[in-house]
Short mmCIF file of C-alpha atoms in Angstrom, two decimals:
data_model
loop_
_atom_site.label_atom_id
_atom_site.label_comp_id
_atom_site.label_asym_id
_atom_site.label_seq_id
_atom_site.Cartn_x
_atom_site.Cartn_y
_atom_site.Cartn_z
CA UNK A 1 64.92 -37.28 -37.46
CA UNK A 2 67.46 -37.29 -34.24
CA UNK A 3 69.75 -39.38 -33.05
CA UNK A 4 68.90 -42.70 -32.89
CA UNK A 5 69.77 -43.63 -29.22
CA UNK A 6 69.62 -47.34 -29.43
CA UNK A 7 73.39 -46.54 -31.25
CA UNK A 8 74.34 -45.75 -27.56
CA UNK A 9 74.70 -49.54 -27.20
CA UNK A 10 77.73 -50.13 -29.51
CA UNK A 11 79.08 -46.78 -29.99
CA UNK A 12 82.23 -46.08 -27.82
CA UNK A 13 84.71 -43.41 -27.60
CA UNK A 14 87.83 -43.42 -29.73
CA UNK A 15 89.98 -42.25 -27.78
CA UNK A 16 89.20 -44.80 -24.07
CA UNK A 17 86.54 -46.95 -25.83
CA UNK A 18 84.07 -45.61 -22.74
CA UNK A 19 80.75 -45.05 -22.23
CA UNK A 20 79.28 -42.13 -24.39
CA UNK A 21 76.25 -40.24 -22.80
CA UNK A 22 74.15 -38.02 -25.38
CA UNK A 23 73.92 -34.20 -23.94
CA UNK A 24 72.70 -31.18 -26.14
CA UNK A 25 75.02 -28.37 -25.79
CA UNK A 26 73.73 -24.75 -25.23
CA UNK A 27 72.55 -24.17 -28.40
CA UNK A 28 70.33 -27.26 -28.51
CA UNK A 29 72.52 -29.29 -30.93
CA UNK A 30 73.11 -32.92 -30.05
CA UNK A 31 76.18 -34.22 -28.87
CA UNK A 32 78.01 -37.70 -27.48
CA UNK A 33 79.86 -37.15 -24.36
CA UNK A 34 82.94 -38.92 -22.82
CA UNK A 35 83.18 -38.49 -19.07
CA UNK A 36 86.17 -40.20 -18.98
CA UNK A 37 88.32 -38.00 -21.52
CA UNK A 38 86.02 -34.75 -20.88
CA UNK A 39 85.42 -34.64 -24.69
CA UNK A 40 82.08 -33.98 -26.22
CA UNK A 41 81.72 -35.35 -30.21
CA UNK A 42 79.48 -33.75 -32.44
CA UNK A 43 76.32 -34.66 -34.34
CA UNK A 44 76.21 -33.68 -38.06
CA UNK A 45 72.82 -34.92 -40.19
CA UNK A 46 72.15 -37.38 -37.42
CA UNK A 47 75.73 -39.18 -37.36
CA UNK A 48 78.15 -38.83 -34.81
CA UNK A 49 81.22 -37.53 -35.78
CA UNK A 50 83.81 -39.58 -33.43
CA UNK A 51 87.30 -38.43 -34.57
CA UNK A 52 89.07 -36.74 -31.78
CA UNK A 53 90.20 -34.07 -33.81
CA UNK A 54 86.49 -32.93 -34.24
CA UNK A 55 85.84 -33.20 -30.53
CA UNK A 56 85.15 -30.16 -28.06
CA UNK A 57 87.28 -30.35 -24.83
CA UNK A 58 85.16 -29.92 -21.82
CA UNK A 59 85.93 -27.77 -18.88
CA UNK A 60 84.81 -29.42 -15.31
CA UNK A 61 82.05 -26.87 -14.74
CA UNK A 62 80.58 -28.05 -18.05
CA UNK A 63 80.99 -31.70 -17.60
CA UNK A 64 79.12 -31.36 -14.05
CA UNK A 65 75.74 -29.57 -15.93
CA UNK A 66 75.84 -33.22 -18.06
CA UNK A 67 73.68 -35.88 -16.31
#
């Protein structure tokens, strides 16, 4: 089962409380992305793991692949 993406609704960043966009990364593992902060939060057995401390800094060249 994935990601259910009608949680992109009412899920929000911690850190600004923005927008999250869901990305896979290179490997093909889901992830929720902040534009805002550049962070990208990751998703373990289908729940999104949104503590900052767990969250991958993204560099610009990154964040302009995301859509």
């Amino acid at each position: 089962m994935a990601f259910d993406k009608k949680l992109l609704e009412i899920v929000a960043c911690p850190v600004c409380k923005g927008t999250l966009i869901l990305n896979k990364d290179s490997n093909g593992n889901e992830r929720l992305v902040c534009r805002f902060d550049r962070l990208a939060y990751p998703i373990e057995q289908n729940i999104p793991v949104l503590l900052e401390t767990e969250a991958l800094a993204l560099s610009s060249e990154e964040l302009e692949k995301i859509k």
